[in-house]
CSV table of C-alpha atoms in Angstrom, one decimal:
chain,number,residue,atom,x,y,z
A,12,ALA,CA,0.0,0.0,0.0
A,13,TYR,CA,1.2,3.5,-0.9
A,14,PRO,CA,-1.1,6.0,0.9
A,15,ALA,CA,-0.3,9.1,-1.2
A,16,VAL,CA,-1.8,10.7,-4.2
A,17,THR,CA,0.1,9.7,-7.4
A,18,HIS,CA,-0.6,11.6,-10.6
A,19,LEU,CA,-0.2,10.3,-14.1
A,20,GLY,CA,0.5,13.6,-15.8
A,21,THR,CA,1.2,12.5,-19.4
A,22,LEU,CA,1.1,9.2,-21.2
A,23,ASP,CA,2.0,9.1,-24.8
A,24,LEU,CA,2.9,5.8,-26.5
A,25,ASP,CA,2.9,3.9,-29.8
A,26,PHE,CA,2.6,0.1,-30.2
A,27,SER,CA,3.2,-2.2,-33.1
A,28,PRO,CA,4.1,-5.9,-33.5
A,29,GLN,CA,7.7,-4.8,-34.1
A,30,ALA,CA,8.2,-2.0,-31.5
A,31,PHE,CA,6.9,-0.3,-28.4
A,32,SER,CA,7.6,3.4,-28.1
A,33,LEU,CA,7.0,5.3,-24.9
A,34,ASN,CA,7.1,8.9,-26.1
A,35,ARG,CA,6.5,10.2,-22.6
A,36,LEU,CA,5.3,9.0,-19.2
A,37,ARG,CA,5.1,11.5,-16.4
A,38,LEU,CA,4.4,10.5,-12.8
A,39,TYR,CA,4.5,12.7,-9.7
A,40,SER,CA,3.7,12.1,-6.1
A,41,GLN,CA,4.4,14.4,-3.2
A,42,ARG,CA,7.9,15.8,-3.9
A,43,ASN,CA,8.8,13.1,-6.5
A,44,ALA,CA,8.5,13.8,-10.2
A,45,LEU,CA,9.6,11.3,-12.9
A,46,ASN,CA,9.7,11.4,-16.7
A,47,LEU,CA,10.3,8.2,-18.6
A,48,THR,CA,10.8,7.8,-22.4
A,49,GLY,CA,12.2,4.9,-24.4
A,50,THR,CA,11.7,2.2,-27.0
A,51,ILE,CA,11.6,-1.6,-26.9
A,52,THR,CA,12.1,-3.5,-30.2
A,53,ASN,CA,12.3,-7.1,-31.4
A,54,TYR,CA,10.4,-8.4,-28.4
A,55,ARG,CA,8.9,-11.0,-30.6
A,56,SER,CA,12.2,-12.9,-30.2
A,57,LEU,CA,10.9,-13.9,-26.8
A,58,LEU,CA,8.2,-16.0,-28.5
A,59,PRO,CA,8.8,-19.5,-29.9
A,60,HIS,CA,9.8,-19.3,-33.5
A,61,ARG,CA,8.7,-22.1,-35.9
A,62,SER,CA,12.2,-22.5,-37.3
A,63,GLY,CA,13.5,-23.1,-33.8
A,64,ASN,CA,16.2,-20.5,-34.4
A,65,LYS,CA,16.8,-17.3,-32.5
A,66,ILE,CA,15.8,-14.2,-34.3
A,67,GLY,CA,17.9,-11.7,-32.4
A,68,LYS,CA,17.9,-10.0,-29.0
A,69,VAL,CA,15.3,-7.8,-27.4
A,70,LYS,CA,16.6,-4.2,-27.6
A,71,ALA,CA,15.6,-1.5,-25.2
A,72,ASP,CA,16.7,2.1,-24.9
A,73,LEU,CA,15.3,4.1,-21.9
A,74,THR,CA,15.8,7.6,-20.4
A,75,LEU,CA,14.6,8.4,-16.9
A,76,SER,CA,14.7,12.0,-15.8
A,77,ALA,CA,13.6,13.3,-12.4
A,78,ASP,CA,13.3,16.7,-10.8
A,79,THR,CA,13.4,15.2,-7.3
A,80,ILE,CA,13.7,11.7,-6.0
A,81,ASP,CA,13.1,11.8,-2.2
A,82,ILE,CA,13.8,8.2,-1.1
A,83,ASN,CA,13.2,9.2,2.5
A,84,GLN,CA,9.7,10.3,1.7
A,85,ILE,CA,9.0,7.3,-0.5
A,86,ALA,CA,10.2,4.9,2.3
A,87,GLY,CA,8.2,6.8,4.9
A,88,THR,CA,5.0,6.6,2.8
A,89,CYS,CA,5.5,2.9,2.2
A,90,ARG,CA,6.0,2.4,5.9
A,91,ALA,CA,2.7,4.3,6.6
A,92,GLY,CA,1.0,2.0,4.1
A,93,GLN,CA,2.3,-1.1,5.9
A,94,LEU,CA,0.9,0.2,9.3
A,95,LEU,CA,-2.5,1.1,7.8
A,96,LEU,CA,-2.8,-2.3,6.0
A,97,ALA,CA,-1.8,-4.1,9.2
A,98,ALA,CA,-4.4,-2.1,11.2
A,99,TRP,CA,-7.1,-2.9,8.6
A,100,LYS,CA,-6.3,-6.6,8.7
A,101,GLY,CA,-6.0,-6.6,12.5
A,102,VAL,CA,-2.5,-8.1,12.5
A,103,PRO,CA,0.8,-6.9,14.0
A,104,PRO,CA,2.7,-4.7,11.5
A,105,ALA,CA,5.9,-6.0,10.0
A,106,PRO,CA,9.1,-4.7,11.7
A,107,GLU,CA,10.4,-1.4,10.3
A,108,MET,CA,13.9,-2.9,9.9
A,109,PRO,CA,14.3,-6.5,8.5
A,110,VAL,CA,15.1,-9.1,11.2
A,111,ASP,CA,18.3,-10.9,10.4
A,112,THR,CA,17.4,-14.6,10.6
A,113,GLY,CA,20.7,-15.7,9.0
A,114,PRO,CA,21.4,-16.7,5.5
A,115,THR,CA,18.9,-18.6,3.4
A,116,PRO,CA,19.5,-20.8,0.3
A,117,SER,CA,18.4,-17.9,-2.0
A,118,ASP,CA,21.2,-15.8,-0.6
A,119,PHE,CA,23.7,-18.0,-2.3
A,120,ARG,CA,22.3,-18.2,-5.8
A,121,PRO,CA,24.3,-16.6,-8.6
A,122,MET,CA,22.9,-13.4,-9.9
A,123,LEU,CA,22.8,-14.1,-13.6
A,124,LEU,CA,22.0,-11.5,-16.2
A,125,PRO,CA,20.0,-12.2,-19.3
A,126,THR,CA,21.9,-12.7,-22.5
A,127,TRP,CA,18.8,-12.2,-24.7
A,128,LEU,CA,18.5,-8.5,-23.8
A,129,GLN,CA,20.5,-5.6,-25.2
A,130,ALA,CA,19.6,-2.5,-23.2
A,131,SER,CA,20.9,1.0,-22.6
A,132,MET,CA,19.6,3.5,-20.0
A,133,MET,CA,20.3,7.1,-19.2
A,134,LEU,CA,19.4,8.5,-15.7
A,135,LYS,CA,19.2,12.2,-14.9
A,136,ALA,CA,18.1,13.6,-11.5
A,137,LYS,CA,18.4,17.2,-10.3
A,138,GLU,CA,18.0,16.2,-6.7
A,139,VAL,CA,18.1,12.9,-4.7
A,140,ASN,CA,17.6,12.7,-0.9
A,141,TYR,CA,18.5,9.5,1.0
A,142,THR,CA,18.8,9.5,4.8
A,143,ASN,CA,21.1,12.5,5.5
A,144,LEU,CA,22.7,12.5,2.1
A,145,HIS,CA,21.7,15.3,-0.3
A,146,VAL,CA,22.9,14.6,-3.9
A,147,LEU,CA,22.5,17.0,-6.8
A,148,ASP,CA,22.9,16.8,-10.6
A,149,VAL,CA,23.0,13.0,-10.9
A,150,LEU,CA,23.9,11.8,-14.4
A,151,ALA,CA,24.4,8.1,-15.2
A,152,ALA,CA,24.7,6.0,-18.3
A,153,MET,CA,24.5,2.2,-18.3
A,154,ARG,CA,24.3,-0.7,-20.7
A,155,LEU,CA,23.5,-4.4,-20.6
A,156,ASP,CA,24.7,-6.8,-23.4
A,157,ASN,CA,25.7,-10.4,-23.5
A,158,GLY,CA,25.0,-10.8,-19.7
A,159,ILE,CA,27.5,-8.0,-18.9
A,160,PHE,CA,26.3,-4.9,-17.1
A,161,ASN,CA,28.3,-1.7,-17.6
A,162,LEU,CA,27.8,1.5,-15.6
A,163,ASP,CA,29.7,3.6,-18.2
A,164,SER,CA,29.7,6.6,-16.0
A,165,ILE,CA,27.9,8.3,-13.1
A,166,HIS,CA,28.5,11.8,-11.9
A,167,ALA,CA,27.1,13.6,-8.9
A,168,ARG,CA,27.9,16.4,-6.4
A,169,THR,CA,27.1,16.7,-2.7
A,170,ASP,CA,27.6,19.2,0.1
A,171,PHE,CA,31.0,17.5,0.9
A,172,GLY,CA,32.4,17.2,-2.6
A,173,SER,CA,31.8,15.7,-6.0
A,174,ALA,CA,32.1,12.1,-7.3
A,175,HIS,CA,32.2,10.1,-10.4
A,176,ALA,CA,32.5,6.4,-11.0
A,177,SER,CA,32.2,3.6,-13.5
A,178,ALA,CA,31.7,-0.2,-13.0
A,179,MET,CA,31.2,-3.5,-14.7
A,180,TYR,CA,29.5,-6.7,-13.6
A,181,ALA,CA,29.9,-9.9,-15.6
A,182,GLY,CA,26.9,-12.1,-14.8
A,183,ALA,CA,26.4,-14.3,-17.9
A,184,ASP,CA,28.1,-17.4,-16.5
A,185,SER,CA,28.0,-18.6,-12.9
A,186,LEU,CA,31.6,-19.9,-13.2
A,187,ASN,CA,32.9,-16.6,-14.6
A,188,MET,CA,31.4,-13.8,-12.5
A,189,GLY,CA,33.3,-10.7,-11.6
A,190,VAL,CA,33.2,-7.0,-10.8
A,191,ARG,CA,35.4,-4.1,-11.8
A,192,CYS,CA,35.0,-0.5,-10.7
A,193,ASN,CA,36.6,2.9,-10.7
A,194,VAL,CA,35.6,5.5,-8.2
A,195,ALA,CA,36.9,9.1,-7.8
A,196,LEU,CA,36.0,11.6,-5.0
A,197,ASP,CA,37.1,15.1,-5.8
A,198,THR,CA,38.0,17.6,-3.0
A,199,ILE,CA,36.1,15.9,-0.2
A,200,ASN,CA,35.7,17.6,3.1
A,201,VAL,CA,36.7,14.8,5.5
A,202,VAL,CA,34.6,15.9,8.5
A,203,THR,CA,31.4,16.3,6.5
A,204,PHE,CA,32.0,13.1,4.6
A,205,PHE,CA,32.2,11.0,7.8
A,206,GLN,CA,29.2,12.8,9.2
A,207,ARG,CA,27.2,11.6,6.2
A,208,PHE,CA,28.7,8.1,6.3
A,209,HIS,CA,29.1,7.5,10.1
A,210,THR,CA,29.2,3.7,9.6
A,211,LEU,CA,32.6,4.1,7.8
A,212,LEU,CA,33.8,6.1,10.8
A,213,GLU,CA,33.0,3.2,13.0
A,214,MET,CA,35.1,1.0,10.8
A,215,MET,CA,38.0,3.5,10.7
A,216,PRO,CA,37.8,5.4,14.1
A,217,GLU,CA,41.2,7.0,13.7
A,218,MET,CA,39.8,9.1,10.8
A,219,LYS,CA,37.9,11.2,13.3
A,220,ASN,CA,41.2,12.8,14.1
A,221,LEU,CA,41.6,14.1,10.6
A,222,SER,CA,40.1,17.3,9.0
A,223,GLY,CA,40.7,19.0,5.7
A,224,ASN,CA,40.2,18.3,2.0
A,225,VAL,CA,41.0,15.0,0.4
A,226,SER,CA,40.7,13.7,-3.2
A,227,VAL,CA,40.7,9.9,-3.7
A,228,SER,CA,40.6,7.6,-6.7
A,229,ALA,CA,40.4,3.8,-6.7
A,230,ASP,CA,40.4,1.2,-9.5
A,231,GLY,CA,39.9,-2.4,-8.6
A,232,GLN,CA,38.5,-5.7,-9.6
A,233,PHE,CA,37.6,-9.1,-8.1
A,234,SER,CA,35.9,-12.3,-9.1
A,235,LEU,CA,32.9,-14.0,-7.5
A,236,PHE,CA,32.3,-17.6,-6.5
A,237,PRO,CA,29.0,-19.1,-7.8
A,238,ASP,CA,27.4,-18.5,-4.4
A,239,MET,CA,28.1,-14.7,-4.8
A,240,VAL,CA,30.9,-14.7,-2.2
A,241,MET,CA,33.9,-12.5,-3.1
A,242,ASN,CA,37.0,-14.4,-4.0
A,243,LEU,CA,39.2,-12.3,-1.7
A,244,PRO,CA,42.6,-13.4,-3.0
A,245,SER,CA,41.5,-12.3,-6.5
A,246,LEU,CA,41.0,-8.7,-5.3
A,247,THR,CA,43.5,-6.2,-6.9
A,248,ALA,CA,43.2,-2.5,-6.6
A,249,THR,CA,45.2,0.7,-6.9
A,250,VAL,CA,44.3,3.7,-4.6
A,251,THR,CA,45.7,7.2,-4.8
A,252,ALA,CA,44.9,10.0,-2.4
A,253,SER,CA,45.9,13.6,-2.1
A,254,GLY,CA,45.3,15.8,0.9
A,255,ARG,CA,45.5,19.6,1.2
A,256,ASP,CA,45.5,21.7,4.3
A,257,LEU,CA,45.0,18.8,6.6
A,258,THR,CA,44.8,18.9,10.4
A,259,VAL,CA,45.5,15.9,12.6
A,260,HIS,CA,44.0,16.0,16.1
A,261,GLN,CA,46.1,14.2,18.6
A,262,ASN,CA,44.7,11.2,20.4
A,263,LYS,CA,46.6,8.8,22.6
A,264,PHE,CA,48.1,6.8,19.8
A,265,ILE,CA,49.1,9.9,17.7
A,266,HIS,CA,50.6,11.5,20.8
A,267,THR,CA,52.6,8.4,21.6
A,268,LEU,CA,53.9,8.3,18.0
A,269,CYS,CA,54.8,12.0,18.3
A,270,ARG,CA,56.8,11.4,21.4
A,271,HIS,CA,58.8,8.7,19.6
A,272,LEU,CA,59.4,11.1,16.7
A,273,LEU,CA,60.5,13.7,19.2
A,274,ILE,CA,57.7,16.0,18.3
A,275,HIS,CA,57.0,17.6,21.6
A,276,THR,CA,53.6,19.2,21.3
A,277,ARG,CA,50.0,18.3,22.2
A,278,LYS,CA,48.6,20.8,19.7
A,279,ASP,CA,47.0,19.8,16.4
A,280,LEU,CA,49.4,18.8,13.6
A,281,HIS,CA,49.1,20.7,10.3
A,282,ILE,CA,50.0,19.1,7.0
A,283,ARG,CA,49.9,21.3,3.9
A,284,ASN,CA,50.2,18.7,1.2
A,285,MET,CA,50.2,14.9,1.1
A,286,ASP,CA,50.1,12.5,-1.9
A,287,VAL,CA,49.6,8.8,-1.2
A,288,ARG,CA,49.6,5.7,-3.4
A,289,ALA,CA,48.7,2.1,-2.3
A,290,THR,CA,47.9,-1.2,-3.9
A,291,ILE,CA,45.9,-4.2,-2.8
A,292,HIS,CA,47.1,-7.6,-4.0
A,293,ASP,CA,47.6,-11.1,-2.5
A,294,ASN,CA,45.5,-10.4,0.5
A,295,GLN,CA,47.5,-7.4,1.6
A,296,LEU,CA,47.7,-3.6,1.3
A,297,GLU,CA,51.0,-2.1,0.3
A,298,LEU,CA,51.6,1.5,1.0
A,299,TYR,CA,54.2,3.1,-1.3
A,300,PRO,CA,56.7,5.6,0.2
A,301,PHE,CA,55.4,9.1,0.4
A,302,ILE,CA,56.9,12.3,2.0
A,303,PHE,CA,55.1,15.1,3.8
A,304,GLU,CA,56.0,17.9,6.2
A,305,VAL,CA,54.6,18.5,9.6
A,306,ASN,CA,55.8,21.3,11.9
A,307,ARG,CA,59.6,21.4,11.4
A,308,TYR,CA,59.8,17.7,10.3
A,309,LYS,CA,60.0,16.0,6.9
A,310,LEU,CA,58.7,12.5,7.2
A,311,ARG,CA,58.7,9.5,4.9
A,312,VAL,CA,56.0,6.8,5.5
A,313,THR,CA,55.7,3.4,4.0
A,314,GLY,CA,54.6,-0.1,5.0
A,315,GLU,CA,52.1,-2.9,4.5
A,316,ASN,CA,49.4,-4.9,6.3
A,317,ASP,CA,47.5,-8.0,5.5
A,318,PHE,CA,43.8,-8.7,5.7
A,319,ALA,CA,44.3,-10.6,9.0
A,320,GLY,CA,45.2,-7.3,10.7
A,321,ASN,CA,49.0,-7.8,10.9
A,322,LEU,CA,50.8,-4.6,10.1
A,323,ARG,CA,54.3,-3.4,9.5
A,324,TYR,CA,54.9,0.4,9.0
A,325,HIS,CA,57.8,2.7,9.1
A,326,ILE,CA,58.1,6.5,9.5
A,327,GLY,CA,61.5,7.8,8.6
A,328,VAL,CA,62.6,11.2,9.8
A,329,LEU,CA,64.4,12.9,7.0
A,330,HIS,CA,64.7,16.3,8.4
A,331,SER,CA,64.1,17.6,12.0
A,332,PRO,CA,65.6,19.8,14.7
A,333,VAL,CA,67.5,16.7,15.8
A,334,PRO,CA,71.0,16.6,14.1
A,335,PHE,CA,70.7,13.0,12.8
A,336,ARG,CA,68.2,10.8,10.9
A,337,PHE,CA,66.1,8.1,12.6
A,338,GLY,CA,62.8,6.4,12.2
A,339,VAL,CA,59.9,4.8,14.0
A,340,ASN,CA,58.7,1.2,13.4
A,341,ILE,CA,55.1,0.2,14.0
A,342,ASP,CA,54.3,-3.5,13.9
A,343,GLY,CA,51.9,-6.0,15.5
A,344,THR,CA,48.2,-5.8,14.8
A,345,PHE,CA,45.7,-3.0,14.8
A,346,SER,CA,44.5,-3.9,18.3
A,347,ASP,CA,47.9,-4.7,19.7
A,348,TYR,CA,50.6,-2.6,18.0
A,349,HIS,CA,54.2,-1.9,19.1
A,350,ILE,CA,56.2,1.3,18.5
A,351,ARG,CA,60.0,1.3,18.6
A,352,ILE,CA,62.8,3.5,17.5
A,353,GLY,CA,64.8,2.3,14.4
A,354,GLY,CA,66.7,3.5,11.4
A,355,SER,CA,65.5,6.0,8.9
A,356,LEU,CA,65.0,3.4,6.1
A,357,PHE,CA,62.3,0.7,5.8
A,358,ARG,CA,63.4,-2.9,5.3
A,359,GLN,CA,60.9,-5.0,3.5
A,360,ASN,CA,61.1,-8.0,5.8
A,361,HIS,CA,62.1,-6.2,9.0
A,362,ALA,CA,61.1,-2.6,9.5
């Protein structure tokens, strides 16, 4: 049940045995307004042919444009409909959030895509609201052919920065499924970003000590098992990040690290520029050496950690008020790390 007035503003279509043309379909309800146009051809190929041979693919070309898509409002209206329907039937309403009862057999079925369909779609939206996320000027282009879905591009901007991405999902064969994606976030305000995605902050609590503007790009791929579980050893990715006018707020760990680096201050640390590159391969993350300046220090950072949480990082002091070079080694695990003084260079097998 959807207890809200929904208007069918315009419906203009043409139909023939060869093609279906939707010249315009306009729907609007509350703050949501949608326009859909498109064509579908060769749909007769879905019917049995007397020759027994295939007569081509179904072809579809659609364009969906929207002034506003308020997902919060749609979800709230659907929930109100559930409550009204349950009251009318005299039964308890379904829980607002799904109850996790554990995996079911349907959770492990491969998500296969049709090979008989060749489709393209363009999505345009001036405004999209979802939870506390306010997205503007969404533009996406996507294709489906031979069981392969391509998100050729998607662009959007928010109150914390702009983003664009592309992706591919191969789903024609359950034994050859995989995902590839490229994501770029441009000039992201770190504080606002984690306010919008607070779950990520729970996964990376140390990021709450960072403020400033960061740009990030990532390109990666991985394969899937037939039960839709990621083949983790197949994951490869390259991540680059650049930070400008960053401020690091000192917590216990950062203050301990500063003491080992002979940085005697409890004030915030300011970093003007930072450029980082890392790769993911063979179940580990490898951080390539990068140099940045903080206070009167020039530091070089490098290291690696595996997906089991074992880490080995090195911070080399290249320039400081101290008249000699030295370094700090960080090893152990994320929950049980050890910091010790060492040389200014990182050794691959022994920091």
